[in-house]
mmCIF file of C-alpha atoms and ligand atoms in Angstrom:
data_model
loop_
_atom_site.group_PDB
_atom_site.id
_atom_site.type_symbol
_atom_site.label_atom_id
_atom_site.label_comp_id
_atom_site.label_asym_id
_atom_site.label_seq_id
_atom_site.Cartn_x
_atom_site.Cartn_y
_atom_site.Cartn_z
ATOM 1 C CA MET A 3 -9.581 -15.508 -27.804
ATOM 2 C CA ASP A 4 -6.366 -17.215 -27.540
ATOM 3 C CA TYR A 5 -5.048 -17.761 -23.976
ATOM 4 C CA THR A 6 -3.728 -20.731 -21.785
ATOM 5 C CA ILE A 7 -4.690 -21.842 -18.280
ATOM 6 C CA THR A 8 -1.959 -23.862 -16.246
ATOM 7 C CA ARG A 9 -2.408 -25.175 -12.560
ATOM 8 C CA LEU A 10 -0.093 -23.797 -10.341
ATOM 9 C CA THR A 11 -0.567 -26.428 -7.600
ATOM 10 C CA PRO A 12 -2.825 -29.678 -7.997
ATOM 11 C CA HIS A 13 -5.492 -28.083 -5.805
ATOM 12 C CA THR A 14 -5.276 -24.304 -5.767
ATOM 13 C CA GLY A 15 -4.443 -21.345 -8.428
ATOM 14 C CA ALA A 16 -3.976 -21.571 -11.811
ATOM 15 C CA GLU A 17 -1.958 -18.870 -14.459
ATOM 16 C CA ILE A 18 -3.542 -17.225 -16.912
ATOM 17 C CA ASP A 19 -1.173 -16.142 -19.896
ATOM 18 C CA GLY A 20 -1.909 -14.707 -23.331
ATOM 19 C CA LEU A 21 -4.465 -12.051 -22.312
ATOM 20 C CA ASP A 22 -4.610 -8.406 -22.345
ATOM 21 C CA LEU A 23 -7.590 -7.245 -20.223
ATOM 22 C CA ASN A 24 -7.473 -3.766 -21.154
ATOM 23 C CA ARG A 25 -8.603 -5.072 -24.708
ATOM 24 C CA GLY A 26 -11.798 -6.631 -23.069
ATOM 25 C CA VAL A 27 -13.273 -9.948 -23.115
ATOM 26 C CA ASP A 28 -15.565 -11.835 -25.284
ATOM 27 C CA ASP A 29 -18.852 -13.788 -23.415
ATOM 28 C CA GLU A 30 -17.318 -16.868 -23.994
ATOM 29 C CA THR A 31 -13.797 -15.983 -21.956
ATOM 30 C CA ARG A 32 -15.801 -13.788 -19.717
ATOM 31 C CA VAL A 33 -17.987 -17.701 -18.481
ATOM 32 C CA ALA A 34 -14.505 -19.515 -18.598
ATOM 33 C CA LEU A 35 -12.612 -16.937 -16.691
ATOM 34 C CA ASN A 36 -15.608 -17.177 -13.815
ATOM 35 C CA ARG A 37 -15.562 -21.147 -14.391
ATOM 36 C CA ALA A 38 -11.724 -20.976 -13.486
ATOM 37 C CA PHE A 39 -12.220 -18.709 -10.947
ATOM 38 C CA ALA A 40 -14.834 -20.921 -8.978
ATOM 39 C CA ASP A 41 -12.761 -24.135 -9.687
ATOM 40 C CA HIS A 42 -9.051 -22.799 -8.736
ATOM 41 C CA HIS A 43 -9.790 -20.206 -6.243
ATOM 42 C CA VAL A 44 -6.576 -18.013 -7.149
ATOM 43 C CA LEU A 45 -6.492 -16.746 -10.386
ATOM 44 C CA VAL A 46 -2.926 -15.149 -11.388
ATOM 45 C CA ILE A 47 -3.381 -13.166 -14.681
ATOM 46 C CA ARG A 48 0.457 -12.225 -16.050
ATOM 47 C CA GLY A 49 1.306 -9.502 -18.084
ATOM 48 C CA GLN A 50 -1.598 -6.749 -17.112
ATOM 49 C CA GLN A 51 -0.736 -3.199 -17.502
ATOM 50 C CA PHE A 52 -3.587 -0.921 -15.190
ATOM 51 C CA THR A 53 -4.032 2.414 -14.737
ATOM 52 C CA PRO A 54 -6.806 2.689 -11.419
ATOM 53 C CA PRO A 55 -10.029 2.863 -13.787
ATOM 54 C CA GLN A 56 -8.466 -0.119 -15.974
ATOM 55 C CA PHE A 57 -8.077 -1.760 -12.893
ATOM 56 C CA ILE A 58 -11.586 -1.443 -12.205
ATOM 57 C CA ALA A 59 -12.721 -2.486 -15.725
ATOM 58 C CA ALA A 60 -10.563 -5.652 -15.014
ATOM 59 C CA ALA A 61 -12.317 -6.358 -11.536
ATOM 60 C CA ARG A 62 -15.839 -6.174 -13.331
ATOM 61 C CA ILE A 63 -15.020 -8.979 -15.626
ATOM 62 C CA PHE A 64 -15.872 -11.081 -12.138
ATOM 63 C CA GLY A 65 -18.454 -9.262 -10.746
ATOM 64 C CA ASP A 66 -19.710 -5.966 -9.063
ATOM 65 C CA LEU A 67 -17.603 -3.864 -6.342
ATOM 66 C CA PHE A 68 -17.494 -4.315 -2.892
ATOM 67 C CA GLN A 69 -16.957 -0.939 -1.019
ATOM 68 C CA HIS A 70 -13.695 -1.642 1.581
ATOM 69 C CA ASP A 71 -14.514 -0.381 5.320
ATOM 70 C CA LYS A 72 -11.717 2.045 5.342
ATOM 71 C CA ARG A 73 -13.458 4.648 3.503
ATOM 72 C CA GLU A 74 -10.587 7.143 3.866
ATOM 73 C CA MET A 75 -7.715 4.998 2.542
ATOM 74 C CA HIS A 76 -7.896 4.924 -1.252
ATOM 75 C CA VAL A 77 -6.074 5.545 -4.316
ATOM 76 C CA PRO A 78 -6.163 9.198 -4.596
ATOM 77 C CA GLY A 79 -8.990 10.118 -7.107
ATOM 78 C CA TYR A 80 -10.268 6.444 -6.537
ATOM 79 C CA PRO A 81 -12.446 5.778 -3.567
ATOM 80 C CA GLU A 82 -13.200 2.357 -4.614
ATOM 81 C CA ILE A 83 -9.649 1.502 -4.372
ATOM 82 C CA TYR A 84 -8.142 0.271 -1.403
ATOM 83 C CA TYR A 85 -4.326 0.244 -1.581
ATOM 84 C CA VAL A 86 -2.114 -2.303 0.806
ATOM 85 C CA SER A 87 1.305 -0.747 1.555
ATOM 86 C CA ASN A 88 4.185 -0.848 3.858
ATOM 87 C CA GLU A 89 4.299 2.576 4.131
ATOM 88 C CA GLN A 90 1.063 2.920 6.195
ATOM 89 C CA ALA A 91 3.214 2.348 9.370
ATOM 90 C CA VAL A 92 1.162 3.928 12.590
ATOM 91 C CA PRO A 93 4.870 6.054 14.001
ATOM 92 C CA GLY A 94 6.947 4.241 15.770
ATOM 93 C CA LYS A 95 5.794 0.745 14.379
ATOM 94 C CA ARG A 96 5.580 -1.701 11.763
ATOM 95 C CA TYR A 97 2.220 -2.064 10.057
ATOM 96 C CA ILE A 98 1.916 -4.873 7.370
ATOM 97 C CA SER A 99 -1.673 -4.959 6.251
ATOM 98 C CA GLY A 100 -2.850 -8.527 6.231
ATOM 99 C CA GLU A 101 -0.075 -10.124 7.876
ATOM 100 C CA THR A 102 -2.085 -12.993 9.647
ATOM 101 C CA PHE A 103 -4.321 -15.815 7.839
ATOM 102 C CA HIS A 104 -7.922 -14.125 7.302
ATOM 103 C CA THR A 105 -10.665 -13.829 4.886
ATOM 104 C CA ASP A 106 -11.718 -10.289 3.855
ATOM 105 C CA HIS A 107 -14.548 -8.083 5.620
ATOM 106 C CA SER A 108 -15.982 -11.525 7.358
ATOM 107 C CA ASN A 109 -17.519 -8.810 9.596
ATOM 108 C CA HIS A 110 -20.263 -7.787 6.993
ATOM 109 C CA PRO A 111 -23.597 -10.214 6.862
ATOM 110 C CA VAL A 112 -22.978 -10.213 3.298
ATOM 111 C CA PRO A 113 -19.288 -10.549 2.913
ATOM 112 C CA PRO A 114 -17.055 -9.969 -0.419
ATOM 113 C CA LYS A 115 -16.746 -13.353 -2.640
ATOM 114 C CA ALA A 116 -13.673 -12.286 -4.154
ATOM 115 C CA THR A 117 -10.591 -9.755 -3.813
ATOM 116 C CA MET A 118 -7.935 -8.745 -5.936
ATOM 117 C CA LEU A 119 -4.533 -7.044 -6.380
ATOM 118 C CA PHE A 120 -2.382 -5.396 -8.418
ATOM 119 C CA PRO A 121 1.090 -4.525 -7.635
ATOM 120 C CA VAL A 122 2.598 -0.826 -8.476
ATOM 121 C CA SER A 123 5.585 -1.149 -6.545
ATOM 122 C CA LEU A 124 7.084 -4.522 -5.352
ATOM 123 C CA PRO A 125 9.989 -5.249 -3.045
ATOM 124 C CA SER A 126 13.225 -6.940 -4.959
ATOM 125 C CA TYR A 127 12.617 -10.205 -2.437
ATOM 126 C CA GLY A 128 9.706 -11.587 -0.524
ATOM 127 C CA GLY A 129 6.164 -10.129 -0.144
ATOM 128 C CA ASP A 130 4.387 -13.355 -1.022
ATOM 129 C CA THR A 131 0.917 -13.785 -0.714
ATOM 130 C CA GLN A 132 0.177 -17.029 0.914
ATOM 131 C CA TYR A 133 -3.247 -18.923 0.654
ATOM 132 C CA VAL A 134 -4.737 -21.928 1.824
ATOM 133 C CA ASN A 135 -7.405 -24.115 0.366
ATOM 134 C CA MET A 136 -10.395 -24.167 2.741
ATOM 135 C CA HIS A 137 -12.303 -26.671 0.818
ATOM 136 C CA LEU A 138 -9.775 -29.415 1.087
ATOM 137 C CA ALA A 139 -8.700 -28.392 4.633
ATOM 138 C CA TYR A 140 -12.403 -29.267 5.380
ATOM 139 C CA ASP A 141 -12.390 -32.365 3.232
ATOM 140 C CA GLU A 142 -9.153 -33.714 5.109
ATOM 141 C CA LEU A 143 -10.902 -33.017 8.733
ATOM 142 C CA PRO A 144 -11.674 -36.138 11.002
ATOM 143 C CA ALA A 145 -15.460 -37.042 10.456
ATOM 144 C CA GLU A 146 -15.682 -36.600 14.192
ATOM 145 C CA THR A 147 -14.759 -32.906 13.827
ATOM 146 C CA LYS A 148 -16.902 -32.402 10.915
ATOM 147 C CA GLU A 149 -19.897 -33.742 13.054
ATOM 148 C CA ARG A 150 -18.662 -31.327 16.039
ATOM 149 C CA ILE A 151 -18.768 -28.193 13.984
ATOM 150 C CA ASP A 152 -22.061 -28.817 11.725
ATOM 151 C CA GLY A 153 -24.229 -26.409 12.052
ATOM 152 C CA ARG A 154 -22.068 -23.634 14.324
ATOM 153 C CA LYS A 155 -21.966 -20.166 13.612
ATOM 154 C CA ALA A 156 -19.320 -17.897 14.329
ATOM 155 C CA ILE A 157 -19.347 -14.169 15.454
ATOM 156 C CA HIS A 158 -17.341 -11.872 13.213
ATOM 157 C CA VAL A 159 -17.121 -8.264 14.137
ATOM 158 C CA TYR A 160 -14.902 -5.331 13.193
ATOM 159 C CA LEU A 161 -11.990 -6.553 15.324
ATOM 160 C CA SER A 162 -12.024 -9.103 17.347
ATOM 161 C CA LYS A 163 -10.875 -8.914 21.162
ATOM 162 C CA PHE A 164 -9.195 -11.658 20.613
ATOM 163 C CA SER A 165 -7.468 -10.885 16.958
ATOM 164 C CA PRO A 166 -3.967 -12.006 16.762
ATOM 165 C CA ARG A 167 -2.916 -8.587 15.703
ATOM 166 C CA GLU A 168 -4.273 -5.002 15.468
ATOM 167 C CA LEU A 169 -6.031 -3.545 12.331
ATOM 168 C CA ARG A 170 -5.650 0.534 11.803
ATOM 169 C CA PRO A 171 -8.286 2.233 13.479
ATOM 170 C CA LEU A 172 -11.289 3.287 11.580
ATOM 171 C CA SER A 173 -11.834 6.978 11.176
ATOM 172 C CA ALA A 174 -15.329 7.957 12.978
ATOM 173 C CA ASP A 175 -17.325 8.394 9.445
ATOM 174 C CA SER A 176 -15.848 4.919 8.153
ATOM 175 C CA ALA A 177 -16.487 3.533 11.694
ATOM 176 C CA GLN A 178 -20.156 4.895 11.781
ATOM 177 C CA LYS A 179 -20.866 2.672 8.141
ATOM 178 C CA VAL A 180 -19.487 -0.716 9.223
ATOM 179 C CA PRO A 181 -22.635 -2.884 9.402
ATOM 180 C CA PRO A 182 -23.648 -5.262 12.011
ATOM 181 C CA PRO A 183 -21.454 -8.353 12.885
ATOM 182 C CA GLY A 184 -21.626 -11.246 10.448
ATOM 183 C CA ILE A 185 -22.867 -14.365 11.732
ATOM 184 C CA HIS A 186 -21.664 -16.791 9.830
ATOM 185 C CA PRO A 187 -21.314 -20.777 9.764
ATOM 186 C CA LEU A 188 -17.897 -22.306 10.362
ATOM 187 C CA VAL A 189 -18.695 -24.477 7.185
ATOM 188 C CA ARG A 190 -19.949 -22.808 3.949
ATOM 189 C CA THR A 191 -21.044 -24.391 0.845
ATOM 190 C CA HIS A 192 -19.856 -22.586 -2.426
ATOM 191 C CA PRO A 193 -22.754 -21.432 -4.479
ATOM 192 C CA GLU A 194 -20.939 -22.307 -7.694
ATOM 193 C CA ASN A 195 -18.333 -25.437 -7.014
ATOM 194 C CA GLY A 196 -20.534 -27.103 -4.685
ATOM 195 C CA ARG A 197 -17.780 -27.740 -2.120
ATOM 196 C CA LYS A 198 -17.923 -27.280 1.154
ATOM 197 C CA ALA A 199 -14.876 -24.948 2.725
ATOM 198 C CA LEU A 200 -14.080 -24.309 6.391
ATOM 199 C CA TYR A 201 -14.995 -20.168 6.693
ATOM 200 C CA LEU A 202 -12.830 -19.135 9.770
ATOM 201 C CA ASN A 203 -11.018 -15.702 10.424
ATOM 202 C CA PRO A 204 -9.193 -15.169 13.813
ATOM 203 C CA VAL A 205 -8.876 -11.283 13.180
ATOM 204 C CA ARG A 206 -12.817 -10.620 13.548
ATOM 205 C CA ILE A 207 -13.944 -14.172 15.057
ATOM 206 C CA GLU A 208 -15.333 -12.918 18.504
ATOM 207 C CA GLY A 209 -17.037 -15.943 19.432
ATOM 208 C CA ILE A 210 -19.339 -19.011 18.502
ATOM 209 C CA VAL A 211 -22.608 -18.952 19.238
ATOM 210 C CA GLY A 212 -23.809 -21.105 21.867
ATOM 211 C CA MET A 213 -20.215 -21.864 22.896
ATOM 212 C CA LYS A 214 -18.218 -20.252 25.938
ATOM 213 C CA ASP A 215 -15.315 -18.085 24.826
ATOM 214 C CA ASP A 216 -12.462 -20.473 26.112
ATOM 215 C CA ALA A 217 -14.204 -23.529 24.203
ATOM 216 C CA ALA A 218 -15.141 -21.242 21.301
ATOM 217 C CA LEU A 219 -11.206 -19.907 20.966
ATOM 218 C CA ASP A 220 -9.856 -23.457 21.362
ATOM 219 C CA LEU A 221 -12.128 -24.477 18.459
ATOM 220 C CA VAL A 222 -11.026 -21.947 16.229
ATOM 221 C CA ALA A 223 -7.442 -22.773 17.108
ATOM 222 C CA GLU A 224 -7.918 -26.034 16.654
ATOM 223 C CA LEU A 225 -9.250 -25.594 13.275
ATOM 224 C CA MET A 226 -6.893 -22.832 12.082
ATOM 225 C CA ALA A 227 -3.626 -25.247 12.944
ATOM 226 C CA HIS A 228 -5.539 -27.749 10.833
ATOM 227 C CA ALA A 229 -6.258 -25.342 7.897
ATOM 228 C CA ILE A 230 -2.848 -23.347 7.643
ATOM 229 C CA GLN A 231 -0.644 -26.588 6.662
ATOM 230 C CA THR A 232 1.597 -26.351 3.894
ATOM 231 C CA LYS A 233 -0.072 -29.276 1.834
ATOM 232 C CA TYR A 234 -3.089 -26.741 1.638
ATOM 233 C CA GLU A 235 -1.178 -23.702 0.516
ATOM 234 C CA TYR A 236 -0.409 -21.960 -2.926
ATOM 235 C CA ARG A 237 2.250 -19.056 -2.372
ATOM 236 C CA HIS A 238 2.161 -16.153 -4.943
ATOM 237 C CA GLN A 239 5.367 -14.776 -5.782
ATOM 238 C CA TRP A 240 4.636 -11.293 -7.164
ATOM 239 C CA ARG A 241 5.903 -10.287 -10.201
ATOM 240 C CA HIS A 242 5.015 -6.745 -11.970
ATOM 241 C CA GLY A 243 1.871 -7.365 -14.297
ATOM 242 C CA ASP A 244 0.184 -9.817 -11.928
ATOM 243 C CA PHE A 245 -3.300 -9.395 -11.735
ATOM 244 C CA VAL A 246 -4.314 -11.551 -8.838
ATOM 245 C CA ILE A 247 -7.840 -12.489 -7.737
ATOM 246 C CA TRP A 248 -8.639 -15.019 -5.110
ATOM 247 C CA ASP A 249 -12.305 -16.478 -4.061
ATOM 248 C CA ASN A 250 -12.875 -15.405 0.003
ATOM 249 C CA ARG A 251 -15.518 -18.442 -0.197
ATOM 250 C CA SER A 252 -12.753 -21.133 -0.848
ATOM 251 C CA VAL A 253 -9.037 -19.892 0.577
ATOM 252 C CA ILE A 254 -8.065 -17.525 3.394
ATOM 253 C CA HIS A 255 -4.599 -15.503 2.990
ATOM 254 C CA LYS A 256 -2.190 -13.504 4.260
ATOM 255 C CA ALA A 257 0.610 -11.158 3.494
ATOM 256 C CA ASN A 258 4.430 -12.034 4.173
ATOM 257 C CA PRO A 259 6.588 -9.441 5.817
ATOM 258 C CA ASP A 260 9.595 -11.249 5.152
ATOM 259 C CA TYR A 261 11.257 -8.385 3.017
ATOM 260 C CA ASP A 262 13.225 -5.293 3.549
ATOM 261 C CA MET A 263 10.902 -2.492 4.847
ATOM 262 C CA ASN A 264 13.098 0.284 3.315
ATOM 263 C CA GLU A 265 11.791 -1.213 0.082
ATOM 264 C CA ARG A 266 8.032 -0.300 -0.959
ATOM 265 C CA ARG A 267 5.370 -2.608 -1.362
ATOM 266 C CA TYR A 268 2.439 -0.934 -2.850
ATOM 267 C CA LEU A 269 -0.953 -2.932 -4.412
ATOM 268 C CA TYR A 270 -4.141 -1.616 -5.552
ATOM 269 C CA ARG A 271 -6.798 -3.863 -4.170
ATOM 270 C CA LEU A 272 -10.391 -4.166 -5.003
ATOM 271 C CA MET A 273 -13.032 -6.357 -3.547
ATOM 272 C CA LEU A 274 -16.395 -7.907 -5.476
ATOM 273 C CA LYS A 275 -19.788 -8.267 -3.599
ATOM 274 C CA GLY A 276 -20.749 -11.632 -2.709
ATOM 275 C CA GLU A 277 -23.749 -13.485 -0.894
ATOM 276 C CA THR A 278 -24.897 -14.602 2.505
ATOM 277 C CA PRO A 279 -22.950 -17.415 3.429
ATOM 278 C CA VAL A 280 -24.818 -20.912 4.060
HETATM 279 C C1 LIG B 23 -4.469 -8.823 2.082
HETATM 280 O O1 LIG B 23 -4.629 -8.910 2.874
HETATM 281 O O2 LIG B 23 -5.821 -8.324 1.410
HETATM 282 C C2 LIG B 23 -3.469 -8.194 1.213
HETATM 283 C C3 LIG B 23 -2.553 -9.310 0.966
HETATM 284 C C4 LIG B 23 -1.098 -8.825 0.381
HETATM 285 O O3 LIG B 23 -0.612 -7.969 0.774
HETATM 286 O O4 LIG B 23 -0.250 -9.320 -0.163
#
């Protein structure tokens, strides 16, 4: 198949042009796309036009769907597809899903390897999604810090009591289906590209095994301050037709709320099954 892959920064993100995923992909292209995903961590496949079932079919090029926790919130008629929208506001409050850096559903013992977004409505400016590369952030840690965090595990719950932001409460039914906390290494090794990465999520981390709360919070804050430096970032400016898939084993991300809230920002969202972080 005839398409191009172009880096978006030297370390994170690649743009793919010339593919219409609704036409399906041959085996060679599927392998190449999955390789590009593991190597570049964020893929921006331009020029797509998806109905909800077509979005699901495109996602399956990269793996099997992972069930999101907020089961009551989905695209009408498509329980698999979650959505992010600036219209999700709790009365009297502005609510932006994903407003601080995080990795998706790390409260699961086997968290999703990937998340995908496809825009339905975009504001006329702003609303970018920011990603930082957690492989590079790990690589550039001082040796002393690497030694300090080696073998340490964090406890990830649905909503940490230390979270910098609220999550929408789950319905009683969804809450019952949330699994027990994920206990994950602070440093994980990517099963496909072989690189180590920091695995952090201040929204969900409620403690570090064997550490007092204060010390654990300080350590997470120190690692986060290092990880979110602009030099590790790819910032995605949305265009209609972008199918964006990112690797939760390689990047953390956040939604940017810098746009006019009278304008609608609404994107379909899917995740893919991953593996136990090691
Ligand atoms: C998310 O955190 O999954 C959503 C990111 C975004 O809306 O840009």
